C-alpha atoms as a printed R data frame, in Angstrom:
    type eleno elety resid chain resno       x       y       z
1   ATOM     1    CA   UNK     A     1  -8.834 -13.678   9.335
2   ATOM     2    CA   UNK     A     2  -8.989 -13.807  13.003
3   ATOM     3    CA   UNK     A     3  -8.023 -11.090  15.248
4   ATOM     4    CA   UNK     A     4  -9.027  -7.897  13.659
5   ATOM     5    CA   UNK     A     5 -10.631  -5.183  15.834
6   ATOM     6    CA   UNK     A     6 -10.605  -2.497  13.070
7   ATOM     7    CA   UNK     A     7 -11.755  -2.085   9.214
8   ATOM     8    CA   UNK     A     8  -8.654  -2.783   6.945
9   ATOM     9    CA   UNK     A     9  -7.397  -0.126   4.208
10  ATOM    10    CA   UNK     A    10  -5.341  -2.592   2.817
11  ATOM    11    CA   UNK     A    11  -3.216  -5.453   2.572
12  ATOM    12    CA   UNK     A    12  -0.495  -7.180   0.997
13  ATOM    13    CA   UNK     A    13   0.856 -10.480   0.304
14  ATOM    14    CA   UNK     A    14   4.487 -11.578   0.799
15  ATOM    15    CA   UNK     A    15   6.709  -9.353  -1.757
16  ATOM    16    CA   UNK     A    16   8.417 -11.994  -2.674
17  ATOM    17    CA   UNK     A    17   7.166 -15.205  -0.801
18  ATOM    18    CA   UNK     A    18   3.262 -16.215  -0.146
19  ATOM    19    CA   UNK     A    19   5.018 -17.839   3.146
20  ATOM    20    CA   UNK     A    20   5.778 -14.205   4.515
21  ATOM    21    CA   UNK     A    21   1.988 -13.775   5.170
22  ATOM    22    CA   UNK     A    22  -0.108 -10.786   5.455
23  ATOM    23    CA   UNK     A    23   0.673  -7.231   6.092
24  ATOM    24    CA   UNK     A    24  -2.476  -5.098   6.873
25  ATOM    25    CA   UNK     A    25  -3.609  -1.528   7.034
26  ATOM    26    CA   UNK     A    26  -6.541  -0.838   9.212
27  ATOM    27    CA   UNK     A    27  -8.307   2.499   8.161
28  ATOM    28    CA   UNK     A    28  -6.715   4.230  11.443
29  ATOM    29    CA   UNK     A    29  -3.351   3.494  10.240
30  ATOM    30    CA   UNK     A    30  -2.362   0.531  12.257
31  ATOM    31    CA   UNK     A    31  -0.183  -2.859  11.324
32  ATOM    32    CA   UNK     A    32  -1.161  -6.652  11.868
33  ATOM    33    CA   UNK     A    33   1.008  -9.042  10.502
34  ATOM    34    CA   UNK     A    34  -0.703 -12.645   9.761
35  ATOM    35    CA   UNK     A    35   2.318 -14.597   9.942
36  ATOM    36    CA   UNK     A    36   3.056 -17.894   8.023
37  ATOM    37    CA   UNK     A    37   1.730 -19.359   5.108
38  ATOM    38    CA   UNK     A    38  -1.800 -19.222   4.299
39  ATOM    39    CA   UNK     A    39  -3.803 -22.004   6.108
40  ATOM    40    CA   UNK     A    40  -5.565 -24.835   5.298
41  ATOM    41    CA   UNK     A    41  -9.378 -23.948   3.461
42  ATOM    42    CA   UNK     A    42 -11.769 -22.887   6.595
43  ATOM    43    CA   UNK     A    43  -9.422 -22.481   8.878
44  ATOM    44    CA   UNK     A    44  -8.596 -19.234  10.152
45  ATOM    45    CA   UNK     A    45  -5.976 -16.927   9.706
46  ATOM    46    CA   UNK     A    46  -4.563 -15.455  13.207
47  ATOM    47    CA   UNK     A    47  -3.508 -11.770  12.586
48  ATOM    48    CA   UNK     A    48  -2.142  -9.854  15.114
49  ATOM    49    CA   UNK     A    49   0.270  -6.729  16.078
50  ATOM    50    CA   UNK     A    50   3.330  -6.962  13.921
51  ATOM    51    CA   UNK     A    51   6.983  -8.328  15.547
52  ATOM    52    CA   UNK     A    52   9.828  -6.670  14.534
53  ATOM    53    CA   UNK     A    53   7.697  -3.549  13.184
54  ATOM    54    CA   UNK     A    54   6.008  -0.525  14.083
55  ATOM    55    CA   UNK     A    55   2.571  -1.066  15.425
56  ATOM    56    CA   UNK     A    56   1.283   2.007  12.830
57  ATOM    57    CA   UNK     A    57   1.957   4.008   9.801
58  ATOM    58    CA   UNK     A    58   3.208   7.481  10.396
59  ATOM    59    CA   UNK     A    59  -0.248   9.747  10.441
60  ATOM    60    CA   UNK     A    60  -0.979  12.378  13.304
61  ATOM    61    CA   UNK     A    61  -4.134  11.337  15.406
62  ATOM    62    CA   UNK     A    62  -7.195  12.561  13.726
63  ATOM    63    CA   UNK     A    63  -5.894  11.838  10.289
64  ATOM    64    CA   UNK     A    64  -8.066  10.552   7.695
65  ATOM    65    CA   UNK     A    65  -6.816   8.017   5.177
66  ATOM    66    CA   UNK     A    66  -8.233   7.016   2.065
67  ATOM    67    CA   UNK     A    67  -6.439   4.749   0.995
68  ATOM    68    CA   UNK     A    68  -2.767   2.811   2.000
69  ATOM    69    CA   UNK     A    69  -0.815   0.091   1.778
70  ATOM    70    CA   UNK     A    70   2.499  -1.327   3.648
71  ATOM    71    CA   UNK     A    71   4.795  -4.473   2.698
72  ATOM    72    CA   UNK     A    72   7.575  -6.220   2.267
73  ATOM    73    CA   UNK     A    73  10.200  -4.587  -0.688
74  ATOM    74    CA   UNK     A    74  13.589  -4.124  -1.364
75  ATOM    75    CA   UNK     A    75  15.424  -1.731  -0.284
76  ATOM    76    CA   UNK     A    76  16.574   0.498  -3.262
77  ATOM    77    CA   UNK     A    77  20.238   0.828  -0.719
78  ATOM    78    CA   UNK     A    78  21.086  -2.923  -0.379
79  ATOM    79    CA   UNK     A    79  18.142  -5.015  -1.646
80  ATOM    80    CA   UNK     A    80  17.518  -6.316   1.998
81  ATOM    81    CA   UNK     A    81  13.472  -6.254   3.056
82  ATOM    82    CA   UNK     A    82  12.660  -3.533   4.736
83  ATOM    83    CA   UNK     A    83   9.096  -2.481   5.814
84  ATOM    84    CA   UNK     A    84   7.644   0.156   3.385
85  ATOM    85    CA   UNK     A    85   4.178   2.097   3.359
86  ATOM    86    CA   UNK     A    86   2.151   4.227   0.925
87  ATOM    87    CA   UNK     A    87  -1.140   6.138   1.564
88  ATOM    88    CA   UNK     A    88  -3.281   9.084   0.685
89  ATOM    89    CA   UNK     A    89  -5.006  11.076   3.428
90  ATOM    90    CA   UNK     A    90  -8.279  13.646   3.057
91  ATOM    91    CA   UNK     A    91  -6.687  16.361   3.070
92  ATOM    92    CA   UNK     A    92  -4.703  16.099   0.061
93  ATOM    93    CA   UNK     A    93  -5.985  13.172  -1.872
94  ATOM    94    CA   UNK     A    94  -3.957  14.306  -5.032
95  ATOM    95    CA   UNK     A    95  -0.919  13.022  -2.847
96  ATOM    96    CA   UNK     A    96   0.337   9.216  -2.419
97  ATOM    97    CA   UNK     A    97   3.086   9.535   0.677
98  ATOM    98    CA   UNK     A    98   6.119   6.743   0.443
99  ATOM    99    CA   UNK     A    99   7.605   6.085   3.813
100 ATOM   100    CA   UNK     A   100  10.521   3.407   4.505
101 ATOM   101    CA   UNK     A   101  11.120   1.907   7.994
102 ATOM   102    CA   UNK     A   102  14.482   1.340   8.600
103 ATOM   103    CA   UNK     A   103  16.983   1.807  11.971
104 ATOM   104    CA   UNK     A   104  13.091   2.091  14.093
105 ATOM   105    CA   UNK     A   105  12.380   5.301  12.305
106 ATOM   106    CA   UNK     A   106  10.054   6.010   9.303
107 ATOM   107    CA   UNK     A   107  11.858   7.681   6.742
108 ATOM   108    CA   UNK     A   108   9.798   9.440   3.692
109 ATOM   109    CA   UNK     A   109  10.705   8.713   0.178
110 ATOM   110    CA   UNK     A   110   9.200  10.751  -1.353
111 ATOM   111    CA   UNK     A   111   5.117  11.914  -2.789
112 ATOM   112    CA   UNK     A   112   3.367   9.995  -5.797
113 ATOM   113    CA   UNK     A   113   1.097  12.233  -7.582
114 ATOM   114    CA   UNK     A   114  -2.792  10.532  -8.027
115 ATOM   115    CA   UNK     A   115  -3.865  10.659 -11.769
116 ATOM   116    CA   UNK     A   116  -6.530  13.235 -11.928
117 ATOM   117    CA   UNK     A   117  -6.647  13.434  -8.132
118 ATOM   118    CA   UNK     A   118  -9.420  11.299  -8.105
119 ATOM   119    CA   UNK     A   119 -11.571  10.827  -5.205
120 ATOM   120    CA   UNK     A   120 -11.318   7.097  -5.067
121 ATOM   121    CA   UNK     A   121  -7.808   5.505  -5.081
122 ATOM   122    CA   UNK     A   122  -5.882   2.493  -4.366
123 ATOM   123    CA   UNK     A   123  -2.245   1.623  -3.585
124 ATOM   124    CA   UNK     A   124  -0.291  -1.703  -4.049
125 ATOM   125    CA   UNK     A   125   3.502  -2.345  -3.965
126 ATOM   126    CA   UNK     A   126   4.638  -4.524  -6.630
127 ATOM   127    CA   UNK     A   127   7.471  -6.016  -8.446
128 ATOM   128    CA   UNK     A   128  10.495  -4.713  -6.585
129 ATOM   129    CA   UNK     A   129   9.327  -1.762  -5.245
130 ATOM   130    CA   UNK     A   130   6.966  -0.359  -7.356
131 ATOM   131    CA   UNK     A   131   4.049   2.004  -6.528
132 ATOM   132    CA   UNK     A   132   1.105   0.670  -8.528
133 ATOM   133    CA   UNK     A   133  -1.830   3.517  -8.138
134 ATOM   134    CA   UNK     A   134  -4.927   2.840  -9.446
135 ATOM   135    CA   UNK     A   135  -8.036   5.244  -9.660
136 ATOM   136    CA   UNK     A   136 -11.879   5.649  -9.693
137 ATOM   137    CA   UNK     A   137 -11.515   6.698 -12.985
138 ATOM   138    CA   UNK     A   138  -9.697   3.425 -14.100
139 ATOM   139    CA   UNK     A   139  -6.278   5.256 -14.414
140 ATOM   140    CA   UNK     A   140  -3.443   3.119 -13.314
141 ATOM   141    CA   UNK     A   141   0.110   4.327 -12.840
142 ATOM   142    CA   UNK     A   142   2.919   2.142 -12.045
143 ATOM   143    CA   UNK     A   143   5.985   4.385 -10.482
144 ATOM   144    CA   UNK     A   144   9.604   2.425  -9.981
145 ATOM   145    CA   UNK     A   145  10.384   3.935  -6.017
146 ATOM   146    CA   UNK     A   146  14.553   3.176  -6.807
147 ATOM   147    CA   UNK     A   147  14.824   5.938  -9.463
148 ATOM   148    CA   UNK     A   148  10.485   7.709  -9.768
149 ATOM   149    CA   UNK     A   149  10.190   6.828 -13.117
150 ATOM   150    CA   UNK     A   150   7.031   6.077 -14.682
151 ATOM   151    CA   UNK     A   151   6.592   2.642 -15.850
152 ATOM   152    CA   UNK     A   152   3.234   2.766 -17.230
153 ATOM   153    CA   UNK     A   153   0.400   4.675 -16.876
154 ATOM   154    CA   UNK     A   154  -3.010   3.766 -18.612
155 ATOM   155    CA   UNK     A   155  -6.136   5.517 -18.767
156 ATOM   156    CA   UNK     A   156  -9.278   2.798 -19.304
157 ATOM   157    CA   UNK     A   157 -12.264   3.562 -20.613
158 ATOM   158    CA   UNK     A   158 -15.305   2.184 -19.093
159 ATOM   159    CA   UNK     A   159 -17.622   0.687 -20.939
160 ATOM   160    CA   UNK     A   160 -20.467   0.003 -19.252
161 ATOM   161    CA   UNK     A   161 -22.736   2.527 -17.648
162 ATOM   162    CA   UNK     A   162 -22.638   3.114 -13.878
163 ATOM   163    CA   UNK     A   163 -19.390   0.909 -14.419
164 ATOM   164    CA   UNK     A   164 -16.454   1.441 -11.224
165 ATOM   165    CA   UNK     A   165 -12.792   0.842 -11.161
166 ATOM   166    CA   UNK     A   166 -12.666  -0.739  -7.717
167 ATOM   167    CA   UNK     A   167  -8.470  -1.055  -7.723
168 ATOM   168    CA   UNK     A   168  -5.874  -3.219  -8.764
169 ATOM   169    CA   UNK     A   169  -3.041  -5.516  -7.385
170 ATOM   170    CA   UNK     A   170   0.504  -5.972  -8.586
């Protein structure tokens, strides 16, 4: 990926097309887009600020996130794509926030409890607008955003000493 000036958070991966490109999350809460399709083997990926979005997520300055992730879903109004973001800050990691952008504003969905509150979490939309949360612990919880049901939600043992859930994608 070329263009990055800051550690990413997290990413995703066209919702619904691998054309849309990349939407990132750098650890401060900022968006790049890396338009277009994925490029040829070895050659790079140019990532940038985002056109047609906000340049960040909505934190206050001095916020610390954990964990986060923004793409491309459905809206649960009228199905169109609209820009939506997930993420977990230090100060209350037993919290996943769901934001939507729509009309230039953010507008909060609505909080996503962690499993266990675990210290290490990650976030990834899925399916059509699903909150897939996955933990340290290897808990993973799958919420449906359109109506906050749970979908599934899985504890998993680990089996090998010293062994780390490191996260999961949708």
């Amino acid at each position: 990926l070329a263009g990055l000036t800051q550690p990413l958070l997290g990413a995703s991966w066209g919702h619904r097309d691998p054309n849309q490109g990349l939407v990132l999350v750098s650890r401060a809460g900022g968006l790049l887009t890396c338009p277009g399709p994925r490029p040829a083997a070895g050659s790079p990926w140019k990532c940038g600020a985002p056109d047609g979005m906000p340049k960040g997520l909505p934190i206050f300055d001095g916020m610390r996130l954990t964990a986060a992730t923004a793409a491309l879903v459905p809206s649960k109004a009228d199905g169109s794509l609209r820009l939506h973001a997930a993420f977990i800050h230090e100060a209350e990691p037993e919290l996943a926030v769901v934001f939507e952008h729509a009309s230039g504003t953010w507008m909060p969905l609505g909080e996503v409890r962690v499993p266990h509150a675990a210290p290490k979490a990650s976030l990834a939309f899925v399916g059509d607008g699903d909150l897939l949360v996955s933990t340290g612990s290897g808990h993973v919880l799958r919420r449906r955003l359109a109506d906050g049901a749970i979908i599934s939600s899985v504890e998993h043992a680990h089996h090998a000493e010293g062994a780390q859930w490191q996260g999961a994608c949708g």
